[in-house]
Amino acid sequence: MCFPHKLWVKEWQTYHNRTHDDVKCKEKYQIHRITTPVSYVYDDQNKHRCLVCKTPRPDALAVINWFAYHICVDGGLIRFGCRNYMSDFNYPQGRCDSIVFDRNDLWFVEFKMNVTSVLDDQLWSDFSAGMMQLCGFINNLRYKMAKKHTPLHRYFKVNHQHCTICMNSYPKMNPSRNNHLEYFRLETGIKLQQLVTIP
């Protein structure tokens, strides 16, 4: 498969370790092959990592794909809880939880399954925080890859890049909130989807 695994390791480990000594991966970088027709990606609060399992879970994203791969970002590529993870523009940078991809499609995934509130304003607050994390990570990833002259669209066409925020309950949309979704689409070039199952 033509995909920049080693580039990601180099960009997210050695580059940041050189500029910020305390930015290190919690564990050795790993990429997991999804080997069953349906697998479940979930955010493990104890291990601070996103993991893949074969057993259905109510707090997981279902991946229906024999040929998919999974990368843990927060707690994998980037150390969990690292406050000093900075961009080249010297401001704190967001990061999503997971990346799922196959030969054609790339999914950026953010989990907000631990939100227990039923208040719409709280749901929107968590949803918009997820949007900021996705947006920051996507923009920084594209920037790093472009610096190495290997832009992301070399491996995945823009219309084959997707984003999803997984929540147990989603906030109600109104014109103001729709404007935020449109801003996200213009900023990243990707339409944000509310899904708990991806093909």
Backbone as numpy.savetxt, mean C-alpha at the origin, in Angstrom:
# Nx Ny Nz CAx CAy CAz Cx Cy Cz
9.32 -13.34 -14.23 8.48 -12.15 -14.23 9.36 -10.91 -14.23
9.04 -9.98 -15.08 9.82 -8.74 -15.18 9.25 -7.73 -14.19
9.85 -7.67 -13.03 9.40 -6.71 -12.02 10.58 -6.35 -11.13
10.67 -5.08 -10.70 11.90 -4.60 -10.04 11.99 -4.95 -8.56
12.00 -6.25 -8.21 12.11 -6.63 -6.81 13.38 -6.08 -6.19
14.51 -6.32 -6.84 15.79 -5.88 -6.29 15.87 -4.37 -6.21
15.25 -3.69 -7.19 15.25 -2.23 -7.17 14.52 -1.74 -5.93
13.41 -2.37 -5.60 12.66 -1.94 -4.43 13.49 -2.13 -3.16
14.19 -3.24 -3.07 15.04 -3.48 -1.92 16.09 -2.38 -1.82
16.73 -2.08 -2.92 17.79 -1.08 -2.91 17.25 0.29 -2.55
16.12 0.65 -3.16 15.59 1.98 -2.93 15.07 2.17 -1.51
14.43 1.15 -0.96 13.77 1.33 0.33 14.61 0.87 1.52
15.75 0.22 1.25 16.62 -0.16 2.37 17.92 0.64 2.33
18.73 0.44 1.31 20.04 1.07 1.32 19.95 2.59 1.18
19.04 3.09 0.35 18.96 4.54 0.16 18.61 5.23 1.46
17.54 4.76 2.11 17.12 5.42 3.33 18.07 5.14 4.49
18.70 3.98 4.51 19.67 3.70 5.55 20.87 4.64 5.45
21.19 5.03 4.22 22.32 5.93 4.02 21.99 7.35 4.49
20.75 7.78 4.27 20.39 9.15 4.61 19.78 9.28 6.00
19.15 8.21 6.50 18.56 8.23 7.84 18.89 6.89 8.49
19.85 6.89 9.41 20.37 5.64 9.96 19.32 4.81 10.67
18.27 5.47 11.19 17.30 4.72 11.96 16.16 4.18 11.09
16.24 4.34 9.80 15.23 3.80 8.91 15.71 2.46 8.38
15.25 1.38 8.99 15.68 0.05 8.61 14.48 -0.90 8.63
14.54 -1.92 7.87 13.48 -2.90 7.86 13.50 -3.70 9.16
12.31 -4.04 9.64 12.21 -4.84 10.86 12.72 -6.25 10.61
12.44 -6.80 9.44 12.90 -8.12 9.07 13.51 -8.06 7.68
14.18 -9.14 7.31 14.72 -9.22 5.96 13.59 -9.12 4.96
13.83 -8.38 3.90 12.81 -8.19 2.87 12.33 -9.53 2.33
11.01 -9.65 2.20 10.43 -10.88 1.68 9.30 -10.56 0.70
9.16 -11.42 -0.25 8.03 -11.33 -1.18 7.33 -12.68 -1.16
6.03 -12.67 -0.99 5.27 -13.91 -0.82 4.45 -14.21 -2.06
4.57 -15.42 -2.55 3.75 -15.88 -3.66 2.40 -16.33 -3.12
1.34 -15.88 -3.74 -0.01 -16.32 -3.36 -0.31 -17.57 -4.17
-0.42 -18.71 -3.49 -0.40 -19.99 -4.18 -1.75 -20.69 -4.27
-2.78 -20.14 -3.72 -4.09 -20.79 -3.79 -5.04 -19.92 -4.59
-6.13 -20.50 -5.10 -7.08 -19.69 -5.88 -7.61 -18.48 -5.13
-7.80 -18.63 -3.81 -8.22 -17.50 -2.98 -7.31 -17.44 -1.76
-6.65 -16.31 -1.57 -5.83 -16.08 -0.38 -6.32 -14.81 0.29
-5.90 -14.64 1.54 -6.38 -13.51 2.34 -5.21 -12.75 2.91
-5.18 -11.46 2.62 -4.13 -10.57 3.12 -4.73 -9.77 4.26
-4.04 -9.78 5.41 -4.57 -9.06 6.57 -3.44 -8.37 7.31
-3.80 -7.38 8.09 -2.85 -6.58 8.84 -2.76 -7.14 10.25
-1.64 -7.76 10.59 -1.46 -8.37 11.89 -0.96 -7.32 12.89
-1.80 -7.00 13.87 -1.46 -5.94 14.82 -0.33 -6.36 15.76
-0.19 -7.66 16.02 0.85 -8.12 16.94 2.23 -8.12 16.28
2.28 -8.56 15.03 3.57 -8.64 14.32 3.89 -7.36 13.56
2.93 -6.43 13.50 3.12 -5.17 12.78 3.50 -5.42 11.32
2.85 -6.41 10.74 3.11 -6.75 9.34 1.81 -7.20 8.68
1.74 -7.05 7.39 0.63 -7.62 6.62 1.03 -9.02 6.17
0.17 -9.98 6.44 0.48 -11.37 6.16 -0.57 -11.96 5.22
-0.22 -13.11 4.64 -1.11 -13.83 3.74 -1.47 -15.17 4.37
-2.74 -15.54 4.33 -3.16 -16.84 4.84 -4.19 -17.44 3.88
-4.47 -18.72 4.05 -5.43 -19.42 3.21 -6.83 -19.46 3.83
-6.92 -19.15 5.12 -8.19 -19.24 5.84 -8.95 -17.93 5.74
-10.24 -17.96 5.42 -11.03 -16.72 5.37 -11.01 -15.98 6.70
-10.89 -14.67 6.61 -10.88 -13.81 7.79 -11.79 -12.61 7.54
-12.52 -12.16 8.56 -13.39 -11.00 8.37 -12.62 -9.69 8.23
-11.35 -9.68 8.65 -10.56 -8.45 8.61 -9.54 -8.47 7.47
-9.80 -9.27 6.45 -8.80 -9.46 5.39 -9.31 -9.05 4.02
-8.36 -8.83 3.14 -8.63 -8.61 1.73 -8.51 -9.93 1.00
-9.54 -10.32 0.29 -9.51 -11.58 -0.47 -8.87 -11.33 -1.82
-7.88 -12.16 -2.15 -7.18 -12.05 -3.44 -7.49 -13.31 -4.23
-8.18 -13.15 -5.35 -8.58 -14.29 -6.18 -7.66 -14.33 -7.39
-6.50 -14.94 -7.20 -5.52 -14.91 -8.28 -4.41 -15.93 -7.99
-4.22 -16.87 -8.92 -3.15 -17.87 -8.77 -1.77 -17.25 -8.91
-1.65 -16.15 -9.65 -0.34 -15.66 -10.05 0.07 -14.39 -9.32
-0.59 -14.09 -8.21 -0.30 -12.84 -7.50 0.86 -13.01 -6.52
1.48 -11.88 -6.21 2.54 -11.80 -5.22 2.15 -10.72 -4.21
2.73 -10.85 -3.01 2.41 -9.89 -1.95 3.70 -9.34 -1.35
3.70 -8.03 -1.13 4.81 -7.36 -0.46 4.24 -6.59 0.73
4.82 -6.79 1.90 4.46 -5.99 3.07 5.29 -4.70 3.02
4.64 -3.56 3.12 5.34 -2.27 3.07 5.63 -1.77 4.48
4.58 -1.46 5.24 4.75 -0.95 6.59 5.07 -2.12 7.53
6.30 -2.20 7.98 6.77 -3.34 8.77 7.58 -4.30 7.93
7.67 -4.05 6.62 8.45 -4.90 5.73 9.49 -4.07 5.00
9.08 -3.41 3.91 10.01 -2.53 3.21 10.44 -1.37 4.09
9.52 -0.88 4.91 9.80 0.24 5.80 9.48 -0.20 7.22
10.34 0.12 8.15 10.15 -0.30 9.53 8.84 0.25 10.09
8.11 -0.58 10.80 6.84 -0.16 11.39 7.08 0.93 12.44
6.23 1.95 12.42 6.30 3.00 13.42 7.49 3.92 13.30
8.15 3.92 12.14 9.33 4.76 11.96 8.89 6.20 11.70
9.09 7.06 12.67 8.62 8.45 12.55 9.54 9.28 11.68
10.78 8.86 11.53 11.74 9.66 10.79 11.89 9.25 9.33
10.93 8.45 8.85 10.94 8.11 7.43 10.58 9.36 6.65
11.54 9.89 5.90 11.36 11.18 5.24 11.52 11.03 3.73
10.92 11.95 3.01 11.11 12.01 1.57 12.34 12.87 1.27
12.69 12.98 0.00 13.81 13.83 -0.39 13.50 15.30 -0.13
12.20 15.61 0.04 11.80 17.00 0.26 11.72 17.31 1.75
12.20 16.36 2.59 12.37 16.56 4.03 11.05 16.80 4.77
10.04 16.01 4.45 8.82 16.03 5.26 8.36 14.59 5.46
7.68 14.32 6.57 7.27 12.93 6.85 6.43 12.36 5.72
6.73 11.14 5.35 6.11 10.52 4.18 5.22 9.36 4.61
4.06 9.25 3.98 3.15 8.16 4.29 3.59 6.86 3.64
2.99 5.78 4.07 3.21 4.49 3.41 1.96 3.64 3.60
1.67 2.88 2.57 0.52 1.99 2.63 0.93 0.71 3.36
0.00 -0.22 3.51 0.29 -1.46 4.24 0.85 -2.55 3.33
0.27 -2.70 2.14 0.60 -3.84 1.29 0.63 -3.46 -0.18
1.33 -4.30 -0.93 1.28 -4.25 -2.39 0.99 -5.66 -2.88
0.02 -5.79 -3.76 -0.32 -7.07 -4.38 -0.21 -6.86 -5.89
0.48 -7.78 -6.57 0.63 -7.60 -8.02 0.76 -8.94 -8.71
0.42 -8.92 -10.00 0.68 -10.05 -10.87 1.35 -9.51 -12.13
1.27 -10.25 -13.22 1.96 -9.81 -14.44 1.34 -8.56 -15.05
0.08 -8.29 -14.72 -0.61 -7.18 -15.37 -0.98 -6.03 -14.45
-1.40 -6.35 -13.23 -1.98 -5.34 -12.35 -1.19 -5.17 -11.07
-1.21 -3.95 -10.56 -0.54 -3.59 -9.33 -1.57 -2.93 -8.41
-1.68 -3.46 -7.18 -2.63 -2.95 -6.20 -1.87 -2.40 -4.99
-2.17 -1.15 -4.63 -1.70 -0.57 -3.38 -2.84 -0.69 -2.38
-2.57 -1.29 -1.22 -3.63 -1.61 -0.27 -3.34 -0.96 1.09
-4.35 -0.32 1.63 -4.28 0.23 2.99 -5.41 -0.38 3.82
-5.07 -0.93 4.98 -6.06 -1.54 5.87 -6.46 -0.57 6.97
-7.77 -0.43 7.15 -8.35 0.32 8.27 -9.42 -0.54 8.92
-9.15 -1.84 9.01 -10.13 -2.79 9.54 -10.29 -2.69 11.06
-9.34 -2.04 11.73 -9.41 -1.97 13.18 -10.24 -0.78 13.66
-10.86 -0.06 12.74 -11.71 1.06 13.11 -13.03 0.52 13.65
-13.34 0.83 14.90 -14.54 0.28 15.53 -15.67 1.31 15.61
-15.38 2.55 15.32 -16.39 3.59 15.43 -17.46 3.44 14.35
-18.68 3.80 14.70 -19.77 3.82 13.72 -20.11 5.26 13.34
-19.39 6.22 13.92 -19.63 7.62 13.62 -19.06 7.96 12.25
-19.88 8.60 11.45 -19.49 8.88 10.07 -18.25 9.77 9.99
-18.17 10.77 10.87 -17.01 11.67 10.84 -15.72 10.93 11.17
-15.79 9.99 12.11 -14.60 9.21 12.45 -14.19 8.29 11.31
-15.20 7.68 10.66 -14.91 6.83 9.51 -14.25 7.63 8.41
-14.74 8.83 8.16 -14.15 9.67 7.13 -12.73 10.09 7.52
-12.50 10.36 8.80 -11.16 10.74 9.26 -10.17 9.62 8.98
-10.55 8.39 9.27 -9.67 7.25 9.02 -9.51 7.00 7.53
-10.59 7.16 6.77 -10.53 6.96 5.33 -9.61 7.99 4.68
-9.73 9.24 5.08 -8.88 10.29 4.49 -7.42 10.11 4.91
-7.19 9.59 6.14 -5.80 9.29 6.55 -5.22 8.21 5.66
-6.03 7.20 5.33 -5.59 6.16 4.40 -5.26 6.71 3.03
-6.06 7.67 2.57 -5.78 8.30 1.27 -4.43 9.00 1.28
-4.12 9.70 2.38 -2.84 10.40 2.48 -1.67 9.42 2.48
-1.84 8.29 3.18 -0.77 7.29 3.21 -0.52 6.71 1.82
-1.59 6.37 1.12 -1.45 5.82 -0.23 -0.81 6.83 -1.17
-1.31 8.05 -1.11 -0.81 9.09 -2.02 0.68 9.35 -1.78
1.08 9.47 -0.52 2.49 9.72 -0.21 3.38 8.60 -0.68
2.98 7.36 -0.43 3.82 6.23 -0.82 3.94 6.12 -2.34
2.81 6.25 -3.04 2.83 6.12 -4.50 3.72 7.18 -5.12
3.58 8.42 -4.69 4.38 9.50 -5.26 5.86 9.30 -4.96
6.18 8.88 -3.74 7.59 8.69 -3.40 8.18 7.49 -4.15
7.40 6.43 -4.28 7.87 5.26 -5.03 8.16 5.62 -6.48
7.25 6.34 -7.10 7.45 6.75 -8.50 8.67 7.63 -8.64
8.86 8.53 -7.68 10.01 9.42 -7.72 11.32 8.64 -7.63
11.38 7.68 -6.69 12.60 6.90 -6.51 12.91 6.07 -7.75
11.88 5.47 -8.33 12.10 4.63 -9.50 12.49 5.47 -10.71
11.89 6.66 -10.84 12.24 7.53 -11.95 13.69 7.99 -11.85
14.19 8.18 -10.63 15.59 8.58 -10.45 16.54 7.51 -10.97
16.10 6.25 -10.92 16.92 5.15 -11.43 16.59 4.84 -12.89
15.83 5.73 -13.50 15.45 5.57 -14.91 14.69 4.27 -15.16
13.92 3.84 -14.15 13.04 2.68 -14.29 11.66 3.07 -13.79
10.94 3.93 -14.53 9.64 4.41 -14.05 8.66 3.26 -13.87
7.72 3.47 -12.96 6.78 2.42 -12.62 5.95 1.98 -13.82
5.63 2.92 -14.71 4.82 2.54 -15.87 5.60 1.68 -16.87
6.90 1.51 -16.64 7.67 0.56 -17.45 7.21 -0.87 -17.17
6.76 -1.11 -15.95 6.32 -2.45 -15.55 4.81 -2.59 -15.52
4.12 -1.50 -15.16 2.66 -1.53 -15.09 2.11 -0.27 -15.74
1.23 -0.43 -16.71 0.58 0.73 -17.30 -0.23 1.45 -16.23
-0.39 2.76 -16.41 -1.09 3.55 -15.41 -2.51 3.02 -15.18
-3.17 2.57 -16.25 -4.54 2.07 -16.08 -4.57 0.67 -15.50
-3.39 0.10 -15.20 -3.32 -1.19 -14.52 -2.80 -1.04 -13.09
-2.76 0.20 -12.61 -2.39 0.48 -11.22 -3.66 0.83 -10.45
-3.84 0.22 -9.27 -5.08 0.38 -8.53 -4.79 0.66 -7.07
-5.75 1.29 -6.39 -5.67 1.56 -4.96 -6.95 1.12 -4.29
-6.82 0.58 -3.08 -8.01 0.28 -2.30 -7.73 0.50 -0.82
-8.73 0.99 -0.12 -8.71 1.09 1.33 -9.73 0.09 1.85
-9.30 -0.84 2.69 -10.17 -1.88 3.22 -10.68 -1.47 4.59
-11.99 -1.34 4.72 -12.62 -0.98 5.99 -13.84 -1.87 6.20
-14.19 -2.06 7.46 -15.42 -2.81 7.76 -16.65 -1.99 7.42
-16.57 -0.69 7.62 -17.66 0.23 7.27 -17.04 1.44 6.60
-17.65 1.90 5.53 -17.13 3.06 4.80 -17.97 4.30 5.11
-17.34 5.46 5.09 -18.11 6.69 5.33 -19.04 6.99 4.17
-20.09 7.72 4.45 -21.00 8.16 3.40 -20.33 9.25 2.59
-20.58 9.24 1.29 -19.97 10.22 0.41 -20.93 11.40 0.19
-20.35 12.58 0.09 -21.10 13.78 -0.26 -20.24 14.58 -1.23
-20.74 15.68 -1.77 -19.94 16.42 -2.77 -18.56 16.84 -2.28
-18.47 17.26 -1.02 -17.17 17.68 -0.49 -16.19 16.51 -0.45
-16.65 15.35 0.01 -15.78 14.19 0.10 -15.45 13.64 -1.27
-16.38 13.75 -2.19 -16.09 13.34 -3.57 -14.98 14.19 -4.17
-14.91 15.46 -3.75 -13.83 16.33 -4.23 -12.47 15.82 -3.75
-12.43 15.28 -2.53 -11.18 14.70 -2.02 -10.78 13.47 -2.83
-11.77 12.66 -3.19 -11.49 11.49 -4.02 -10.97 11.90 -5.39
-11.54 12.96 -5.93 -11.09 13.43 -7.24 -9.68 14.01 -7.15
-9.39 14.71 -6.04 -8.04 15.23 -5.84 -7.04 14.08 -5.77
-7.41 13.00 -5.09 -6.54 11.82 -5.01 -6.28 11.26 -6.41
-7.32 11.19 -7.22 -7.17 10.66 -8.58 -6.25 11.55 -9.41
-6.40 12.86 -9.28 -5.55 13.77 -10.04 -4.10 13.73 -9.55
-3.92 13.55 -8.25 -2.57 13.54 -7.67 -1.82 12.27 -8.04
-2.50 11.14 -8.04 -1.83 9.85 -8.26 -2.07 9.28 -9.66
-3.13 9.74 -10.32 -3.50 9.14 -11.60 -4.26 7.84 -11.43
-4.65 7.52 -10.19 -5.33 6.26 -9.89 -6.64 6.54 -9.18
-7.68 5.87 -9.59 -8.97 6.01 -8.91 -8.99 5.12 -7.68
-9.37 5.71 -6.55 -9.42 4.97 -5.28 -10.71 4.14 -5.23
-10.55 2.85 -4.87 -11.71 1.95 -4.82 -11.91 1.45 -3.39
-13.16 1.16 -3.08 -13.53 0.62 -1.78 -13.87 -0.85 -1.97
-12.85 -1.70 -1.83 -13.02 -3.12 -2.12 -12.41 -3.97 -1.02
-13.00 -5.14 -0.79 -12.40 -6.13 0.09 -12.10 -7.42 -0.68
-12.28 -7.40 -1.99 -11.92 -8.51 -2.86 -11.32 -7.94 -4.14
-10.16 -8.47 -4.53 -9.56 -8.03 -5.78 -9.30 -9.25 -6.66
-9.45 -9.11 -7.97 -9.26 -10.24 -8.87 -7.78 -10.60 -9.02
